[in-house]
Coordinates of C-alpha atoms and ligand atoms in Angstrom, one line a residue:
Chain V
M1 CA 13.0 -22.2 10.4
S2 CA 16.4 -22.4 8.9
T3 CA 18.2 -20.0 11.1
T4 CA 20.1 -21.0 14.2
Q5 CA 18.4 -20.8 17.5
T6 CA 20.6 -19.9 20.4
D7 CA 19.3 -20.4 23.8
P8 CA 17.2 -17.3 24.4
G9 CA 15.9 -18.4 27.8
A10 CA 19.3 -18.1 29.4
S11 CA 19.7 -14.4 28.8
G12 CA 16.0 -13.6 29.3
A13 CA 16.1 -11.3 26.3
L14 CA 13.6 -11.6 23.5
V15 CA 15.1 -8.9 21.4
E16 CA 18.8 -8.0 21.3
I17 CA 20.3 -5.2 19.4
R18 CA 24.0 -5.1 19.2
N19 CA 26.1 -2.2 17.9
V20 CA 23.7 -1.3 15.2
H21 CA 24.5 1.4 12.7
F22 CA 21.9 2.6 10.2
S23 CA 22.1 5.4 7.7
R24 CA 20.0 6.9 5.0
G25 CA 22.2 8.2 2.3
E26 CA 24.8 10.4 4.0
R27 CA 22.9 10.8 7.2
T28 CA 23.5 8.5 10.1
I29 CA 20.3 7.8 11.9
L30 CA 21.4 5.1 14.4
N31 CA 24.9 5.1 15.6
D32 CA 26.4 2.1 17.5
L33 CA 23.1 1.4 19.3
S34 CA 22.8 -1.6 21.6
M35 CA 19.8 -2.6 23.7
T36 CA 18.1 -5.6 25.2
I37 CA 14.4 -6.2 25.5
A38 CA 13.6 -8.5 28.3
R39 CA 11.1 -11.3 27.8
G40 CA 7.7 -10.7 29.3
K41 CA 8.4 -7.1 30.3
V42 CA 7.2 -3.7 29.1
T43 CA 10.3 -1.9 27.8
A44 CA 10.0 1.8 26.9
I45 CA 12.0 3.6 24.3
M46 CA 11.7 7.3 24.8
G47 CA 13.3 10.1 22.9
G48 CA 12.7 13.3 21.0
S49 CA 11.1 13.5 17.5
G50 CA 13.3 12.3 14.7
C51 CA 15.8 10.5 17.0
G52 CA 15.2 7.2 15.2
K53 CA 12.7 5.4 17.3
T54 CA 10.4 4.3 14.5
T55 CA 13.5 3.3 12.5
L56 CA 14.5 1.1 15.4
L57 CA 11.1 -0.6 15.4
N58 CA 11.4 -1.1 11.6
L59 CA 14.8 -2.8 12.1
I60 CA 13.3 -5.2 14.7
G61 CA 10.4 -5.9 12.3
G62 CA 12.7 -6.5 9.4
R63 CA 11.3 -3.7 7.3
L64 CA 14.8 -2.1 7.3
R65 CA 18.2 -3.7 7.4
P66 CA 21.1 -2.2 9.5
S67 CA 24.3 -1.2 7.8
S68 CA 26.1 -3.1 10.4
G69 CA 25.4 -4.7 13.8
Q70 CA 23.1 -7.4 14.9
V71 CA 19.3 -7.6 15.4
L72 CA 18.2 -10.7 17.1
V73 CA 14.6 -11.6 17.9
D74 CA 14.0 -14.8 19.9
G75 CA 17.6 -15.7 18.9
I76 CA 16.9 -15.3 15.2
S77 CA 19.0 -12.8 13.3
V78 CA 16.4 -10.7 11.5
P79 CA 18.5 -9.0 8.8
E80 CA 19.7 -12.4 7.5
L81 CA 16.2 -13.8 7.0
G82 CA 14.7 -14.4 3.6
T83 CA 11.2 -13.3 2.8
R84 CA 9.5 -16.5 3.8
D85 CA 11.3 -16.9 7.1
L86 CA 10.8 -13.2 7.8
F87 CA 7.1 -13.6 7.3
E88 CA 7.1 -16.6 9.6
L89 CA 8.7 -14.5 12.3
R90 CA 6.3 -11.7 11.8
K91 CA 3.4 -13.9 12.5
R92 CA 4.8 -14.0 16.0
M93 CA 5.2 -10.3 16.3
G94 CA 2.8 -7.4 16.0
M95 CA 3.3 -3.7 15.4
L96 CA 0.8 -1.0 16.3
F97 CA 1.3 1.8 13.9
Q98 CA 0.9 5.4 15.0
N99 CA -2.4 5.9 13.1
G100 CA -3.6 2.4 13.5
A101 CA -3.2 1.5 9.8
L102 CA -6.6 -0.1 9.6
L103 CA -7.8 -1.4 6.3
T104 CA -10.3 1.2 5.3
D105 CA -12.4 -1.0 3.0
L106 CA -13.1 -3.5 5.8
D107 CA -15.3 -3.0 8.9
V108 CA -14.0 -3.4 12.4
F109 CA -14.8 -7.1 12.6
E110 CA -13.1 -7.9 9.3
N111 CA -10.1 -5.8 10.2
V112 CA -9.5 -7.9 13.3
A113 CA -10.3 -11.1 11.4
F114 CA -7.9 -10.2 8.6
P115 CA -4.7 -11.7 9.9
I116 CA -6.5 -14.8 11.0
R117 CA -8.2 -15.3 7.7
E118 CA -4.9 -14.9 5.9
H119 CA -2.9 -17.3 8.0
K120 CA -5.2 -19.8 9.5
R121 CA -8.0 -21.9 8.2
L122 CA -10.6 -21.5 11.0
P123 CA -14.2 -22.5 10.6
E124 CA -16.4 -19.4 10.6
P125 CA -18.0 -19.9 14.0
I126 CA -14.6 -20.3 15.7
L127 CA -13.2 -17.3 13.9
R128 CA -16.2 -15.3 15.1
H129 CA -15.5 -16.4 18.7
V130 CA -11.8 -15.4 18.4
V131 CA -12.5 -12.0 16.9
L132 CA -15.3 -11.2 19.4
M133 CA -12.9 -12.2 22.2
K134 CA -10.2 -9.9 20.9
L135 CA -12.7 -7.1 20.4
E136 CA -14.0 -7.6 24.0
T137 CA -10.5 -7.4 25.3
V138 CA -10.3 -3.8 24.0
G139 CA -13.9 -3.1 24.9
L140 CA -15.2 -2.6 21.3
R141 CA -17.3 -5.7 20.8
G142 CA -20.2 -3.4 20.2
A143 CA -18.4 -1.5 17.5
R144 CA -17.8 -4.5 15.2
E145 CA -19.9 -3.2 12.3
L146 CA -18.4 0.3 12.1
M147 CA -16.1 1.2 9.3
P148 CA -12.7 2.6 10.2
A149 CA -13.7 6.1 9.0
E150 CA -16.4 6.1 11.7
L151 CA -14.0 5.5 14.6
S152 CA -12.4 8.1 16.8
G153 CA -8.6 8.1 16.9
G154 CA -8.6 6.3 20.3
M155 CA -11.1 3.7 19.1
A156 CA -9.1 3.1 15.9
R157 CA -6.0 2.5 17.9
R158 CA -7.9 0.0 20.1
V159 CA -9.2 -1.9 17.1
A160 CA -5.6 -1.9 15.7
L161 CA -4.5 -3.3 19.0
A162 CA -7.1 -6.1 18.8
R163 CA -5.9 -6.9 15.3
T164 CA -2.3 -6.9 16.4
I165 CA -3.0 -9.5 19.1
S166 CA -5.3 -11.6 17.0
L167 CA -2.5 -14.0 16.1
E168 CA -1.3 -14.1 19.7
P169 CA 2.1 -12.7 19.1
M170 CA 5.1 -13.1 21.6
L171 CA 6.1 -9.5 20.9
V172 CA 4.1 -6.3 20.3
M173 CA 5.7 -3.0 19.3
Y174 CA 3.7 0.1 20.0
D175 CA 4.7 3.1 18.0
E176 CA 3.6 6.3 19.8
P177 CA 0.4 4.8 21.2
F178 CA -0.5 7.9 23.2
T179 CA -0.1 10.7 20.7
G180 CA -3.2 12.7 19.9
L181 CA -5.4 11.1 22.5
D182 CA -7.3 12.7 25.4
P183 CA -6.3 11.7 29.0
I184 CA -9.0 9.1 29.3
S185 CA -8.2 7.3 26.0
K186 CA -4.5 7.5 27.0
G187 CA -5.4 5.8 30.2
V188 CA -7.4 3.1 28.4
I189 CA -4.5 2.3 26.1
A190 CA -2.0 2.3 28.9
K191 CA -4.2 -0.1 30.9
L192 CA -4.6 -2.3 27.8
I193 CA -0.8 -2.5 27.2
R194 CA -0.2 -3.5 30.8
E195 CA -3.0 -6.0 30.9
L196 CA -2.0 -7.7 27.6
N197 CA 1.5 -7.9 29.0
T198 CA 0.6 -9.5 32.3
G199 CA -2.5 -11.4 31.1
L200 CA -1.1 -12.9 27.8
G201 CA 2.6 -12.7 28.7
I202 CA 3.3 -10.5 25.6
T203 CA 6.6 -8.8 25.6
S204 CA 6.0 -5.2 24.8
V205 CA 8.1 -2.4 23.3
L206 CA 6.7 0.9 23.9
V207 CA 7.9 3.8 21.9
S208 CA 6.8 7.2 23.0
H209 CA 7.8 10.7 23.9
D210 CA 5.2 10.9 26.6
V211 CA 7.3 10.7 29.7
A212 CA 4.6 10.4 32.4
D213 CA 2.3 7.9 30.8
T214 CA 5.2 5.7 29.6
C215 CA 7.1 5.6 32.9
A216 CA 3.9 4.6 34.7
I217 CA 3.5 1.3 32.9
S218 CA 7.0 0.3 31.9
D219 CA 9.4 -2.0 33.7
Y220 CA 12.5 -0.7 32.0
A221 CA 13.2 2.3 29.9
Y222 CA 15.8 3.5 27.3
L223 CA 16.3 7.1 26.6
M224 CA 17.5 7.9 23.1
G225 CA 19.4 10.9 21.9
Q226 CA 20.3 11.4 18.2
G227 CA 20.7 7.8 17.2
H228 CA 22.2 6.4 20.4
I229 CA 21.2 5.6 24.0
I230 CA 21.7 8.4 26.5
G231 CA 20.2 6.7 29.5
Q232 CA 18.6 3.5 30.7
G233 CA 17.2 1.9 33.8
T234 CA 14.0 1.4 35.6
P235 CA 11.7 4.4 35.4
Q236 CA 12.8 5.5 38.9
E237 CA 16.4 5.3 38.0
I238 CA 15.9 7.4 35.0
R239 CA 13.9 9.9 36.9
Q240 CA 16.7 10.3 39.4
S241 CA 19.5 10.3 36.8
E242 CA 21.9 13.2 37.1
A243 CA 23.0 13.1 33.5
E244 CA 22.4 16.4 31.8
E245 CA 20.9 15.0 28.6
V246 CA 18.5 12.8 30.6
R247 CA 17.5 15.7 32.8
Q248 CA 16.7 17.9 29.9
F249 CA 14.3 15.3 28.3
M250 CA 12.7 14.2 31.5
D251 CA 12.1 17.8 32.7
G252 CA 11.2 19.1 29.3
L253 CA 13.7 22.0 29.5
P254 CA 13.8 24.0 26.2
D255 CA 17.6 24.4 26.3
G256 CA 20.4 22.1 27.3
P257 CA 22.7 19.6 25.6
V258 CA 20.0 19.5 22.9
P259 CA 20.1 23.1 21.7
Y260 CA 17.0 25.2 21.4
R261 CA 18.4 27.2 18.5
Y262 CA 19.0 25.9 15.0
P263 CA 22.6 26.8 14.2
A264 CA 22.7 30.4 12.9
P265 CA 25.2 33.3 12.4
D266 CA 25.7 35.8 15.1
Y267 CA 22.4 37.5 16.0
L268 CA 23.7 41.1 16.1
K269 CA 25.5 40.8 12.9
D270 CA 22.5 39.3 11.3
L271 CA 20.3 42.1 12.4
L272 CA 22.7 44.8 11.3
Q273 CA 23.1 43.4 7.9
E274 CA 21.6 45.6 5.2
G275 CA 18.9 44.5 2.9
P276 CA 17.3 41.1 2.5
A277 CA 19.6 38.3 3.6
Chain X
M1 CA 25.1 22.0 -22.8
N2 CA 22.9 22.2 -19.8
S3 CA 19.8 21.2 -21.8
L4 CA 21.7 18.3 -23.3
R5 CA 22.6 17.2 -19.8
R6 CA 19.0 17.5 -18.8
L7 CA 17.9 15.4 -21.8
G8 CA 20.5 12.8 -20.8
Q9 CA 19.2 12.7 -17.3
Y10 CA 15.6 12.4 -18.5
V11 CA 16.5 9.5 -20.7
L12 CA 18.4 7.8 -17.8
D13 CA 15.5 8.4 -15.5
S14 CA 13.0 7.0 -18.0
V15 CA 15.1 3.8 -18.6
E16 CA 15.4 3.4 -14.8
G17 CA 11.7 3.8 -14.4
L18 CA 11.0 1.2 -17.1
G19 CA 13.4 -1.2 -15.4
R20 CA 11.7 -0.8 -12.1
A21 CA 8.3 -1.2 -13.6
S22 CA 9.5 -4.4 -15.3
L23 CA 10.9 -5.9 -12.1
F24 CA 7.6 -4.9 -10.4
F25 CA 5.7 -6.7 -13.1
L26 CA 7.7 -9.9 -12.5
E27 CA 7.1 -9.7 -8.8
V28 CA 3.4 -9.2 -9.3
A29 CA 3.2 -12.0 -11.8
S30 CA 4.9 -14.4 -9.5
G31 CA 2.5 -13.3 -6.7
A32 CA -0.4 -13.9 -9.1
R33 CA 0.3 -17.6 -9.2
K34 CA -0.9 -17.9 -5.7
L35 CA -4.2 -16.4 -6.6
I36 CA -5.5 -19.8 -7.9
R37 CA -6.3 -20.6 -4.3
R38 CA -7.7 -17.1 -3.6
F39 CA -9.7 -16.5 -6.7
D40 CA -12.4 -14.8 -4.6
L41 CA -10.0 -11.8 -4.4
V42 CA -9.9 -11.5 -8.2
V43 CA -13.7 -11.9 -8.5
Q44 CA -14.1 -9.1 -6.0
Q45 CA -11.9 -6.8 -8.0
V46 CA -13.5 -7.7 -11.3
F47 CA -16.8 -6.7 -9.7
A48 CA -15.3 -3.4 -8.4
V49 CA -13.9 -2.6 -11.9
G50 CA -17.3 -3.5 -13.4
V51 CA -19.2 -1.2 -11.1
L52 CA -16.9 1.6 -12.0
T53 CA -16.8 1.2 -15.8
L54 CA -19.9 -0.6 -17.0
L55 CA -22.2 2.3 -17.4
I56 CA -19.8 4.6 -19.1
I57 CA -18.8 1.8 -21.4
L58 CA -22.4 1.1 -22.4
V59 CA -23.3 4.7 -23.0
S60 CA -20.1 5.5 -24.9
G61 CA -20.5 2.3 -27.0
L62 CA -24.0 3.3 -27.9
F63 CA -23.1 6.8 -29.0
V64 CA -20.0 5.7 -30.9
G65 CA -22.1 3.1 -32.8
M66 CA -24.7 5.7 -33.6
V67 CA -22.1 8.1 -35.0
L68 CA -20.5 5.3 -37.0
G69 CA -24.0 4.5 -38.5
L70 CA -24.5 8.1 -39.4
Q71 CA -21.1 8.8 -40.9
G72 CA -20.9 5.4 -42.6
Y73 CA -24.3 5.8 -44.2
N74 CA -23.5 9.3 -45.6
T75 CA -20.3 8.0 -47.2
L76 CA -21.5 4.6 -48.3
S77 CA -24.7 5.8 -49.8
K78 CA -22.7 8.0 -52.2
F79 CA -21.4 4.8 -53.8
G80 CA -24.7 3.0 -53.5
A81 CA -23.2 0.7 -50.9
A82 CA -25.5 1.6 -48.0
D83 CA -26.2 -2.1 -47.6
S84 CA -22.6 -2.7 -46.3
L85 CA -23.3 -0.4 -43.4
G86 CA -23.5 -3.3 -40.9
L87 CA -20.2 -4.6 -42.0
L88 CA -18.5 -1.2 -41.7
V89 CA -19.9 -0.5 -38.3
A90 CA -18.9 -4.0 -37.0
L91 CA -15.4 -4.0 -38.4
S92 CA -14.6 -0.5 -37.1
L93 CA -15.8 -1.5 -33.6
V94 CA -14.4 -5.0 -33.4
R95 CA -11.0 -4.2 -34.9
E96 CA -10.3 -0.7 -33.5
L97 CA -12.8 1.4 -31.6
G98 CA -14.0 -1.3 -29.3
P99 CA -10.6 -2.2 -27.8
V100 CA -9.1 1.3 -28.0
V101 CA -12.0 3.4 -26.7
T102 CA -12.7 0.9 -24.0
A103 CA -9.0 1.0 -22.9
L104 CA -9.0 4.8 -22.9
L105 CA -12.2 5.0 -20.8
F106 CA -10.9 2.2 -18.5
A107 CA -7.7 4.2 -18.0
G108 CA -9.6 7.3 -17.0
R109 CA -12.1 5.6 -14.8
A110 CA -10.8 2.4 -13.3
G111 CA -7.0 3.0 -13.8
S112 CA -7.0 6.3 -12.0
A113 CA -9.1 4.9 -9.2
L114 CA -6.7 2.0 -8.8
T115 CA -3.7 4.3 -8.6
A116 CA -5.5 6.5 -6.0
E117 CA -6.6 3.6 -4.0
I118 CA -3.2 1.9 -3.8
G119 CA -1.4 5.3 -3.2
L120 CA -3.7 6.1 -0.4
M121 CA -3.2 2.6 1.1
K122 CA 0.5 3.3 1.0
A123 CA 0.1 6.8 2.5
T124 CA -2.0 5.6 5.4
E125 CA 0.5 2.8 6.1
Q126 CA -2.0 0.1 5.3
L127 CA 0.5 -1.7 3.0
A128 CA 3.2 -1.4 5.7
G129 CA 0.7 -2.7 8.2
M130 CA 0.0 -5.8 6.0
E131 CA 3.7 -6.4 5.7
M132 CA 4.0 -6.5 9.5
M133 CA 1.1 -8.9 9.6
A134 CA 3.1 -11.2 7.4
V135 CA 0.8 -10.6 4.5
N136 CA 2.6 -9.6 1.3
P137 CA 0.8 -6.6 -0.2
V138 CA 2.0 -7.4 -3.7
E139 CA 0.2 -10.8 -3.5
R140 CA -2.8 -9.6 -1.5
V141 CA -3.5 -6.2 -3.0
I142 CA -1.7 -5.7 -6.3
A143 CA -1.9 -9.1 -8.0
P144 CA -5.7 -9.5 -7.8
R145 CA -6.1 -6.0 -9.2
L146 CA -3.8 -6.7 -12.1
V147 CA -5.5 -10.0 -13.0
A148 CA -8.9 -8.4 -12.6
G149 CA -7.9 -5.7 -15.1
I150 CA -6.7 -8.2 -17.6
I151 CA -9.9 -10.2 -17.3
S152 CA -12.2 -7.2 -17.4
M153 CA -10.8 -5.4 -20.4
P154 CA -11.8 -7.9 -23.1
L155 CA -15.2 -8.3 -21.6
L156 CA -15.8 -4.6 -21.5
A157 CA -14.5 -4.2 -25.1
A158 CA -16.9 -7.0 -26.2
L159 CA -19.8 -5.2 -24.5
F160 CA -18.7 -1.9 -26.1
S161 CA -18.7 -3.4 -29.6
A162 CA -22.0 -5.3 -29.1
I163 CA -23.8 -2.2 -27.9
G164 CA -22.1 -0.1 -30.6
V165 CA -23.4 -2.5 -33.3
L166 CA -26.9 -2.0 -31.8
G167 CA -26.4 1.8 -32.0
G168 CA -25.3 1.6 -35.6
Q169 CA -28.4 -0.5 -36.4
L170 CA -30.6 1.9 -34.5
V171 CA -29.5 4.8 -36.7
G172 CA -28.8 2.9 -40.0
V173 CA -31.9 0.7 -40.0
G174 CA -34.2 2.5 -37.7
L175 CA -33.7 6.1 -38.9
L176 CA -32.0 6.0 -42.3
G177 CA -33.8 3.1 -43.8
V178 CA -31.0 0.6 -44.5
D179 CA -32.4 -2.8 -45.1
S180 CA -32.3 -4.8 -41.9
G181 CA -31.6 -8.2 -43.6
A182 CA -28.7 -6.7 -45.6
F183 CA -27.3 -5.0 -42.5
W184 CA -27.0 -8.2 -40.5
S185 CA -26.1 -10.6 -43.3
Q186 CA -23.4 -8.5 -44.7
M187 CA -22.0 -8.2 -41.2
Q188 CA -22.2 -12.0 -40.7
S189 CA -20.4 -12.8 -43.9
G190 CA -17.8 -10.1 -43.8
V191 CA -16.5 -10.3 -40.3
S192 CA -14.1 -13.2 -39.8
F193 CA -13.7 -14.7 -36.5
H194 CA -9.9 -15.3 -36.8
E195 CA -9.0 -12.1 -38.6
D196 CA -11.2 -9.6 -36.8
V197 CA -12.7 -10.8 -33.6
L198 CA -9.7 -12.7 -32.3
N199 CA -7.3 -9.9 -33.2
G200 CA -9.6 -7.5 -31.4
V201 CA -9.6 -9.7 -28.3
I202 CA -5.8 -9.9 -28.4
K203 CA -5.6 -6.1 -28.6
S204 CA -7.8 -5.6 -25.6
V205 CA -6.0 -8.2 -23.5
V206 CA -2.7 -6.4 -24.3
F207 CA -4.4 -3.1 -23.3
G208 CA -5.7 -4.7 -20.1
V209 CA -2.2 -5.7 -19.1
V210 CA -0.6 -2.4 -20.0
V211 CA -3.2 -0.1 -18.5
T212 CA -3.6 -2.0 -15.2
W213 CA 0.1 -2.5 -14.9
I214 CA 0.7 1.3 -15.3
A215 CA -2.0 2.0 -12.8
V216 CA -0.9 -0.4 -10.0
F217 CA 2.8 0.6 -10.6
Q218 CA 2.1 4.3 -10.3
G219 CA 0.0 3.7 -7.1
Y220 CA 2.7 1.5 -5.5
E221 CA 5.5 3.9 -6.4
S222 CA 3.6 7.1 -5.5
V223 CA 5.1 9.5 -3.0
P224 CA 2.9 8.8 0.0
T225 CA 1.4 12.3 0.4
S226 CA -1.9 13.8 -1.0
E227 CA 0.1 15.7 -3.6
G228 CA 2.1 12.6 -4.5
V229 CA -1.0 10.5 -5.0
S230 CA -2.7 13.1 -7.1
R231 CA 0.3 13.3 -9.4
A232 CA 0.5 9.6 -9.7
T233 CA -3.2 9.4 -10.7
N234 CA -2.5 12.0 -13.3
R235 CA 0.5 10.1 -14.7
T236 CA -1.6 6.9 -14.9
V237 CA -4.1 8.5 -17.2
V238 CA -1.5 10.2 -19.4
Y239 CA 0.9 7.3 -19.7
S240 CA -1.8 4.6 -20.2
S241 CA -3.6 6.6 -22.9
L242 CA -0.4 7.2 -24.8
A243 CA 0.6 3.6 -24.4
V244 CA -2.7 2.4 -25.7
L245 CA -2.7 4.6 -28.8
A246 CA 0.9 3.8 -29.6
L247 CA 0.5 0.0 -29.1
D248 CA -2.7 0.1 -31.2
F249 CA -0.8 1.4 -34.1
V250 CA 1.9 -1.2 -33.8
M251 CA -0.6 -4.0 -33.4
T252 CA -2.8 -2.8 -36.2
A253 CA 0.2 -2.7 -38.5
L254 CA 1.2 -6.3 -37.5
M255 CA -2.3 -7.8 -37.6
F256 CA -4.1 -6.4 -40.6
K257 CA -2.3 -6.5 -43.8
Ligands
ATP301 N1 11.7 7.3 4.5 C1 12.6 8.1 4.9 N2 13.5 8.7 4.1 C2 14.5 9.5 4.5 N3 14.7 9.8 5.8 C3 13.8 9.3 6.7 C4 12.8 8.4 6.4 N4 12.1 8.1 7.5 C5 12.7 8.7 8.5 N5 13.7 9.4 8.1 C6 14.6 10.2 8.9 O1 15.2 9.4 9.9 C7 15.2 10.0 11.1 C8 14.6 9.2 12.2 O2 13.2 9.0 11.9 P1 12.2 8.2 12.8 O3 10.9 8.1 12.1 O4 12.9 6.9 13.2 O5 12.1 9.2 14.1 P2 11.2 9.0 15.4 O6 12.2 8.9 16.5 O7 10.3 7.9 15.2 O8 10.5 10.4 15.4 P3 9.0 10.7 15.9 O9 9.0 10.7 17.3 O10 8.7 12.1 15.3 O11 8.1 9.6 15.3 C9 14.4 11.4 11.0 O12 15.4 12.4 11.1 C10 13.9 11.3 9.6 O13 14.1 12.6 9.0
MG302 MG1 8.1 7.8 14.9

């Protein structure tokens, strides 16, 4: 790879985000955001809807470029990479999309085999071994012949997870892995994330607004407000934080620094106004 | 004043769209070079296009040929030239109707399906997912479909013309009593390979490029919602039909003097 490789082992950080700004048109989405994702740990990024979590993952994955600031993955500056180097880097990272993003014209087996077929020349028997092993990891070896349309939401996400780890990445980003799942499926996914982390040494970034499930399996957590970090620490530290913004999110209070009401003119005046507004 | 401004805006938007479509075409074309090693992907797509369009092409070809036989006979027999029926049917099909009608049917059947498929892949994040797996969707999804469209179109047009000639023969020789020997021999001596067949093939290759290009571009650029995909599908059919008819006029004017 052409880019410079600083010593990443020293800092223990796999992903470093430094003073990143990102905007879409006039709107600032991320504002002077910095965070560090430790190697081999599960790092959670929590925050309300629309605060820019998915955007952040897309910056790390190189699908978006920041307007300013640095994004380093394994010491490589992602925004500066050309297409080829970016693709090389992506082979070492995986992203689990919210809905799984399985290829609908391929069955479960072929979905998991897809990245391997694209990037490696493996003889068919070995490929079969690898795929079945990945499917066994997520407990869906028996579902290999089903089509994505025949899977439940939780199963689809597990297949997507098997596919994400099929190239044995160093980093996996999970975008809202818990939403829309029943408690049992949530538990299964949470257990898998933890096991992959400890078993395969995969660094995990877990984006979610599900406080309880996320805190239970993460080593470190960042809490995001509108485009910037409002709190960080181990899950315990965050739970015990006194900061008002953090408290509001963790306790799920409807009103606080994040206002309940959309800005509006005075209520009484509005009511007394004649005719349709 | 306002409508003038809107017209200006419309022209600007159209030019910008054309520019984007051209850049997209270059990107796909450069992705297509890598397909030499993955020709299985193209074969798969040719098969998919064939499954979609074969039946409708054969049935339409037969009927168009039969109508040509009927109308041609009525006119030609007035001048005592009914023996030339084979030539008339073959020339009409090979030069014009084969490439044009095939392209129109292709746009309605395969083109719209291509747009919808790609649009839905975009809406369900399958394309984004591929990108994150370090697979370029333009190379893996778009390029094979474009190449398959370009390969299929002339084949389908040839089938259309062949079955059309049979339809003309069925009506002309079978029903109306044109001499079978005259029907075929006039056709053989009157249709030139260079002038007629080759030009017809060139036409359908051009149509293949244009229709498939429009279809994949509309799918790739579609707004990733159900409404966006349905609009894109609509646009594919309208734009490619117009493009086929307009290009046909231009090419006919250049080819047949
Ligand atoms: N393609 C886009 N075009 C314009 N604006 C966008 C686009 N994608 C996201 N945004 C805006 O960027 C902001 C951040 O979006 P993002 O998807 O990162 O939020 P999020 O934190 O992932 O939210 P959620 O928890 O709902 O998934 C949102 O306010 C959204 O309106
Ligand atoms: Mg999101």
